[in-house]
Amino acid sequence: MTKARSPRTRSKRRSGPARPWLGWLLKLSIVALVLLAGMAIYLDAVVQEKFSGKRWTIPAKVYARPLELFVGQKLDKDDFLAELGALGYRRENAVSGPGGVSVAGSNVELHTRGFQFYEGAEESRRLRVRFSGDFVAGLSAVGGGELPVARLEPVTIGGLYPAHNEDRILIKLDQAPPYLIETLVAVEDREFFEHFGVSPKSIARAVWVNLTAGQVRQGGSTLTQQLVKNFYLTNERSLSRKATEAMMAVLLELHYDKQEILEAYLNEVFLGQDGRRAVHGFGLASQYFFGQPLAELKLHHVALLVGMVKGPTYYNPRRHPERALNRRNLIIDLLAEQQVITPEEAAAAKSKPLGITQRGSLADSSYPAFLDLVKRQLREDYREEDLTEEGLRVFTSFDPILQLKAEAAVSETLKRLGGKATAEIEGAMVVTNPETGEIQAMLGSRQPGYAGFNRALDAVRPIGSLIKPAIYLTALERPSQYTLTSLLEDEPFSVKGADGQVWKPQNYGRNAHGTVYLYQALANSYNLSTARLGLDLGVPQVLKTLGRLGASPDWPAYPSMLLGAGGLRPIEVADMYQTLANGGFNTPLRGIRSVLTAGGEPLKRYPFQIQQRFDPGAIYLTQYAMQRAMREGTGRSAYNRVPQSLALAGKTGTTNDSRDSWFAGFSQDLLAVVWLGRDDNGKTSLTGATGALQVWSDFMRRADPLPLNMPVPDNVVHAWVDAETGLGTDERCPGAVQMPYIRGSEPGPGPGCGIQAPAESVMDWVRGWLQ
């Protein structure tokens, strides 16, 4: 008889096969939990290591010279306002706070921004500056008394960027302007202060919106998740990356408070692209789009930047102004709906224009030639990673006002010269302060923003007649042999070299001028008399003088070097003429003044250096001859553009077939060297006088420098000589001119001109003899 199976037995048999699956499920769950825990531990370490340590690599920032104001300073009001514009100052009817400026006739009132200089912090304060003509006539603190000096914050002219080209200006949370945090939270993450890194409510809302719309219309990421994605992860779209992002967001909020996370977000978020440079953070975006520090932004500025978070390229206000305006106004309406602002405030903000600058005020291609110089000088003292990652603050001698005038002089002059002849002509320019050797402006190309070949630093070109002052200085250092009125023969000759080659120099125009005074040969740039003088002195001696002036080229001592067959770079020419302009004192050219750490600690100064290399008397005589070159010689056309009252000294330079057009010259406070030519060394139609001198004189007209005022050295005397014979004469004689001489080399009394001395003078002479 078959025994019936109990229900319990049947139940056991049915459930028996399920037991292994349950076991496997349990084991897999344990493994998954272990892996998840391991992953969480790993991600936790990643989160803490980067967030607690050095979070960002910060490029070095390069600053122009700060503008210092004082009564009696030579400064045009329009130039002053132009610099304030470059600094992002706002024109207002009444100054409302830092970065504001108002103008009433010759008076300018402004509220400066505080700034950390090498010497210490400069406080923010309200100033009133009064102008009279081209000078500062009054300087006072608003509500206070007269001030001896005031200093503005410097213009940022660029940076030294790491390989990934990220840039940012780090800000603290308390530096955020009104409405920034409220707007950011309202637009990007309304539950930011309530959630733990991930917001289930936001995710559910996003899923619902996307399902009903049939497409992705809304994301559910919190601000913390966005920060994690930007800070730690890639832009890969996958469920695993999204899960990692969520886990890291939770871990981040476990270790750090909301304020720290918000501050990191403000500094990390991507807000645009400036060429190769990525603009990160609201601090840099404020400067890039508005030319103002973040703390000075108003509601309509804030709404625009927050609106761009969703799509920096799509809502770029420079490329898509209408799209950006609509997005900004939508943000403002949202703030009104959430009662963050009143309807009246919203209407006022929406009525404002976008207010963006025409171009990024921090573009690293604005002044590429000068920044190239700064980089080269910095690399002598710092490692590459120090310059691109440590946030160093580099203070320079760069003058943005002079730079703009130099750029305008080059572009306008070449445009004025016109024609096919100048279409392929390139240029370079170096502007310095003669007394300090500081480089104030530099162009490496006729295109100011071109960041390619820097001709100012790298183009080695024959200098032509620019070498001539070195020859005449060599002669004038021998006062027993040469004076300004020594006679030179300007006649054809030839010299056979050791290799059998015959050198036969010629004057420009192929004319000889017979017997000329030494100063006339330099002023008129005569080749024949100059070459004769150089050969008498010895080519090696002339090359030694060139080295003492500051240019030490490795030239062979060939006669052709006396007429500038050797090549120099424009920066070397500037170094050479710097010594001539500074009374024989050599001051090595420099562009950097000091360097601070990112925290404002002094790191290094580049002090002023000076070395006397020439007798001041010989330099004085050489300068005199160079002034005569401007008044009556090859540089005289400069006075078609600058006032006759402006005393200047300079020298033209032209090479064979007019391949190179040079001019180097100086006033009391400005020295400028200009080169024009073709990169392929082709012929041009420009001489030194018709090309480079025209650029130089246009620059000097714009810069309006101080006239050259040479103090007379103790060993120099002035004597009256006959202009025809060079012999000493009475000052009342026809044709008498006064000339400087090294004491003891002046000409003795000449035959006179038959004019009797007044009785008083005779009696004075008798009394003196009797005594």
Short mmCIF file of N, CA, C and O in Angstrom, two decimals, residues 88-153:
data_model
loop_
_atom_site.label_atom_id
_atom_site.label_comp_id
_atom_site.label_asym_id
_atom_site.label_seq_id
_atom_site.Cartn_x
_atom_site.Cartn_y
_atom_site.Cartn_z
N GLY A 88 38.77 98.71 -15.39
CA GLY A 88 37.37 98.36 -15.20
C GLY A 88 36.62 99.32 -14.29
O GLY A 88 35.59 98.94 -13.71
N TYR A 89 37.09 100.56 -14.16
CA TYR A 89 36.34 101.53 -13.35
C TYR A 89 35.07 101.94 -14.08
O TYR A 89 35.05 102.07 -15.32
N ARG A 90 33.99 102.13 -13.32
CA ARG A 90 32.68 102.47 -13.87
C ARG A 90 32.48 103.98 -13.84
O ARG A 90 32.69 104.61 -12.80
N ARG A 91 32.05 104.56 -14.96
CA ARG A 91 31.73 105.98 -14.98
C ARG A 91 30.36 106.18 -14.34
O ARG A 91 29.36 105.59 -14.76
N GLU A 92 30.29 107.01 -13.30
CA GLU A 92 29.05 107.24 -12.56
C GLU A 92 28.85 108.74 -12.36
O GLU A 92 29.80 109.53 -12.39
N ASN A 93 27.60 109.12 -12.15
CA ASN A 93 27.32 110.52 -11.84
C ASN A 93 27.86 110.89 -10.46
O ASN A 93 28.36 111.99 -10.25
N ALA A 94 27.74 109.94 -9.54
CA ALA A 94 28.31 110.12 -8.20
C ALA A 94 28.95 108.79 -7.81
O ALA A 94 28.34 107.73 -7.95
N VAL A 95 30.17 108.84 -7.33
CA VAL A 95 30.92 107.62 -7.01
C VAL A 95 30.20 106.86 -5.89
O VAL A 95 29.94 107.41 -4.82
N SER A 96 29.88 105.58 -6.16
CA SER A 96 29.07 104.80 -5.22
C SER A 96 29.87 103.78 -4.43
O SER A 96 29.36 103.20 -3.48
N GLY A 97 31.11 103.54 -4.82
CA GLY A 97 31.90 102.54 -4.11
C GLY A 97 33.16 102.23 -4.87
O GLY A 97 33.47 102.86 -5.89
N PRO A 98 33.97 101.28 -4.37
CA PRO A 98 35.23 100.93 -5.05
C PRO A 98 35.00 100.62 -6.53
O PRO A 98 34.05 99.92 -6.89
N GLY A 99 35.87 101.15 -7.38
CA GLY A 99 35.74 100.94 -8.82
C GLY A 99 34.88 101.96 -9.51
O GLY A 99 34.65 101.86 -10.71
N GLY A 100 34.39 102.97 -8.79
CA GLY A 100 33.56 104.01 -9.38
C GLY A 100 34.38 105.25 -9.67
O GLY A 100 35.34 105.57 -8.96
N VAL A 101 34.01 105.98 -10.74
CA VAL A 101 34.71 107.22 -11.09
C VAL A 101 33.70 108.20 -11.67
O VAL A 101 32.79 107.82 -12.42
N SER A 102 33.84 109.47 -11.31
CA SER A 102 33.01 110.52 -11.88
C SER A 102 33.91 111.65 -12.36
O SER A 102 34.98 111.90 -11.77
N VAL A 103 33.49 112.33 -13.42
CA VAL A 103 34.29 113.39 -14.03
C VAL A 103 33.47 114.66 -14.09
O VAL A 103 32.31 114.65 -14.53
N ALA A 104 34.07 115.76 -13.63
CA ALA A 104 33.42 117.07 -13.70
C ALA A 104 34.49 118.08 -14.13
O ALA A 104 35.30 118.52 -13.31
N GLY A 105 34.50 118.41 -15.41
CA GLY A 105 35.50 119.34 -15.93
C GLY A 105 36.90 118.79 -15.79
O GLY A 105 37.20 117.69 -16.26
N SER A 106 37.76 119.52 -15.10
CA SER A 106 39.15 119.08 -14.92
C SER A 106 39.33 118.23 -13.67
O SER A 106 40.45 117.83 -13.35
N ASN A 107 38.22 117.96 -12.95
CA ASN A 107 38.28 117.17 -11.71
C ASN A 107 37.80 115.75 -11.95
O ASN A 107 36.78 115.53 -12.61
N VAL A 108 38.54 114.80 -11.39
CA VAL A 108 38.16 113.38 -11.46
C VAL A 108 38.09 112.85 -10.03
O VAL A 108 39.05 112.97 -9.27
N GLU A 109 36.94 112.30 -9.67
CA GLU A 109 36.79 111.68 -8.35
C GLU A 109 36.67 110.17 -8.54
O GLU A 109 35.97 109.71 -9.44
N LEU A 110 37.36 109.40 -7.73
CA LEU A 110 37.33 107.95 -7.87
C LEU A 110 37.49 107.29 -6.52
O LEU A 110 37.97 107.90 -5.56
N HIS A 111 37.02 106.04 -6.46
CA HIS A 111 37.17 105.22 -5.26
C HIS A 111 38.07 104.05 -5.63
O HIS A 111 37.67 103.16 -6.37
N THR A 112 39.31 104.09 -5.15
CA THR A 112 40.27 103.05 -5.53
C THR A 112 39.93 101.73 -4.86
O THR A 112 39.19 101.68 -3.88
N ARG A 113 40.51 100.66 -5.38
CA ARG A 113 40.37 99.34 -4.78
C ARG A 113 41.65 99.04 -3.99
O ARG A 113 42.75 99.41 -4.40
N GLY A 114 41.52 98.37 -2.92
CA GLY A 114 42.71 97.97 -2.16
C GLY A 114 43.53 96.98 -2.96
O GLY A 114 43.01 96.26 -3.82
N PHE A 115 44.85 96.94 -2.66
CA PHE A 115 45.71 96.02 -3.40
C PHE A 115 46.94 95.70 -2.56
O PHE A 115 47.46 96.55 -1.84
N GLN A 116 47.40 94.45 -2.67
CA GLN A 116 48.58 93.99 -1.94
C GLN A 116 49.81 94.13 -2.82
O GLN A 116 50.01 93.36 -3.75
N PHE A 117 50.63 95.14 -2.54
CA PHE A 117 51.87 95.34 -3.27
C PHE A 117 53.03 94.65 -2.56
O PHE A 117 52.87 94.12 -1.45
N TYR A 118 54.20 94.70 -3.19
CA TYR A 118 55.39 94.09 -2.60
C TYR A 118 55.71 94.75 -1.26
O TYR A 118 56.07 94.09 -0.29
N GLU A 119 55.55 96.08 -1.20
CA GLU A 119 55.90 96.82 0.00
C GLU A 119 54.84 96.74 1.08
O GLU A 119 55.06 97.15 2.22
N GLY A 120 53.66 96.26 0.74
CA GLY A 120 52.57 96.18 1.71
C GLY A 120 51.24 96.48 1.06
O GLY A 120 51.14 96.70 -0.15
N ALA A 121 50.19 96.50 1.88
CA ALA A 121 48.83 96.68 1.35
C ALA A 121 48.53 98.16 1.14
O ALA A 121 48.92 99.01 1.94
N GLU A 122 47.87 98.45 0.04
CA GLU A 122 47.37 99.80 -0.25
C GLU A 122 45.87 99.79 0.02
O GLU A 122 45.14 98.98 -0.56
N GLU A 123 45.43 100.65 0.90
CA GLU A 123 44.03 100.66 1.29
C GLU A 123 43.15 101.28 0.21
O GLU A 123 43.58 102.15 -0.55
N SER A 124 41.90 100.81 0.16
CA SER A 124 40.91 101.42 -0.72
C SER A 124 40.52 102.78 -0.15
O SER A 124 40.32 102.92 1.06
N ARG A 125 40.44 103.81 -1.03
CA ARG A 125 40.04 105.13 -0.55
C ARG A 125 39.52 105.99 -1.69
O ARG A 125 39.75 105.70 -2.86
N ARG A 126 38.82 107.03 -1.31
CA ARG A 126 38.24 107.95 -2.29
C ARG A 126 39.21 109.10 -2.52
O ARG A 126 39.70 109.73 -1.57
N LEU A 127 39.46 109.38 -3.80
CA LEU A 127 40.41 110.42 -4.18
C LEU A 127 39.76 111.46 -5.07
O LEU A 127 38.79 111.16 -5.79
N ARG A 128 40.32 112.65 -5.03
CA ARG A 128 39.93 113.68 -5.99
C ARG A 128 41.21 114.17 -6.66
O ARG A 128 42.15 114.60 -5.99
N VAL A 129 41.23 114.09 -8.00
CA VAL A 129 42.41 114.49 -8.77
C VAL A 129 42.02 115.66 -9.67
O VAL A 129 41.03 115.58 -10.40
N ARG A 130 42.80 116.74 -9.60
CA ARG A 130 42.54 117.91 -10.43
C ARG A 130 43.66 118.05 -11.45
O ARG A 130 44.84 117.97 -11.12
N PHE A 131 43.27 118.27 -12.71
CA PHE A 131 44.22 118.38 -13.80
C PHE A 131 44.29 119.81 -14.31
O PHE A 131 43.30 120.54 -14.31
N SER A 132 45.48 120.19 -14.75
CA SER A 132 45.68 121.47 -15.42
C SER A 132 46.58 121.20 -16.61
O SER A 132 47.77 120.90 -16.44
N GLY A 133 45.99 121.26 -17.80
CA GLY A 133 46.76 120.91 -18.99
C GLY A 133 47.18 119.45 -18.93
O GLY A 133 46.35 118.56 -18.73
N ASP A 134 48.48 119.19 -19.08
CA ASP A 134 49.00 117.83 -19.07
C ASP A 134 49.59 117.44 -17.72
O ASP A 134 50.41 116.52 -17.64
N PHE A 135 49.18 118.15 -16.66
CA PHE A 135 49.79 117.89 -15.36
C PHE A 135 48.71 117.70 -14.29
O PHE A 135 47.60 118.19 -14.40
N VAL A 136 49.09 116.93 -13.24
CA VAL A 136 48.24 116.80 -12.06
C VAL A 136 48.45 118.05 -11.21
O VAL A 136 49.57 118.31 -10.74
N ALA A 137 47.39 118.81 -11.02
CA ALA A 137 47.49 120.07 -10.29
C ALA A 137 47.03 119.95 -8.84
O ALA A 137 47.35 120.81 -8.02
N GLY A 138 46.27 118.90 -8.52
CA GLY A 138 45.80 118.74 -7.15
C GLY A 138 45.48 117.29 -6.86
O GLY A 138 45.00 116.56 -7.74
N LEU A 139 45.76 116.84 -5.64
CA LEU A 139 45.48 115.47 -5.22
C LEU A 139 45.06 115.49 -3.76
O LEU A 139 45.80 115.95 -2.90
N SER A 140 43.85 115.00 -3.49
CA SER A 140 43.36 115.02 -2.12
C SER A 140 42.46 113.83 -1.85
O SER A 140 41.94 113.19 -2.78
N ALA A 141 42.30 113.51 -0.59
CA ALA A 141 41.36 112.48 -0.16
C ALA A 141 40.00 113.14 0.03
O ALA A 141 39.91 114.20 0.65
N VAL A 142 38.96 112.52 -0.50
CA VAL A 142 37.61 113.07 -0.34
C VAL A 142 37.25 113.05 1.14
O VAL A 142 37.33 112.00 1.80
N GLY A 143 36.90 114.23 1.67
CA GLY A 143 36.61 114.33 3.09
C GLY A 143 37.85 114.48 3.94
O GLY A 143 37.77 114.52 5.17
N GLY A 144 39.02 114.55 3.29
CA GLY A 144 40.28 114.71 4.02
C GLY A 144 41.10 115.83 3.41
O GLY A 144 40.59 116.68 2.69
N GLY A 145 42.39 115.82 3.69
CA GLY A 145 43.26 116.87 3.21
C GLY A 145 44.04 116.49 1.96
O GLY A 145 43.78 115.46 1.33
N GLU A 146 45.01 117.34 1.62
CA GLU A 146 45.88 117.09 0.48
C GLU A 146 46.73 115.84 0.72
O GLU A 146 47.11 115.53 1.85
N LEU A 147 47.03 115.13 -0.38
CA LEU A 147 47.85 113.93 -0.30
C LEU A 147 49.16 114.14 -1.05
O LEU A 147 49.17 114.72 -2.14
N PRO A 148 50.28 113.66 -0.51
CA PRO A 148 51.55 113.77 -1.24
C PRO A 148 51.61 112.81 -2.42
O PRO A 148 52.19 113.13 -3.47
N VAL A 149 51.03 111.62 -2.27
CA VAL A 149 51.07 110.61 -3.33
C VAL A 149 49.94 109.62 -3.11
O VAL A 149 49.50 109.39 -1.98
N ALA A 150 49.44 109.05 -4.20
CA ALA A 150 48.44 107.98 -4.14
C ALA A 150 48.76 106.98 -5.25
O ALA A 150 49.28 107.35 -6.30
N ARG A 151 48.43 105.74 -5.01
CA ARG A 151 48.78 104.70 -5.97
C ARG A 151 47.55 103.86 -6.31
O ARG A 151 46.83 103.40 -5.44
N LEU A 152 47.33 103.67 -7.62
CA LEU A 152 46.23 102.83 -8.08
C LEU A 152 46.68 101.38 -8.16
O LEU A 152 47.88 101.09 -8.26
N GLU A 153 45.74 100.46 -8.16
CA GLU A 153 46.06 99.06 -8.39
C GLU A 153 46.55 98.89 -9.83
O GLU A 153 46.14 99.63 -10.73
#
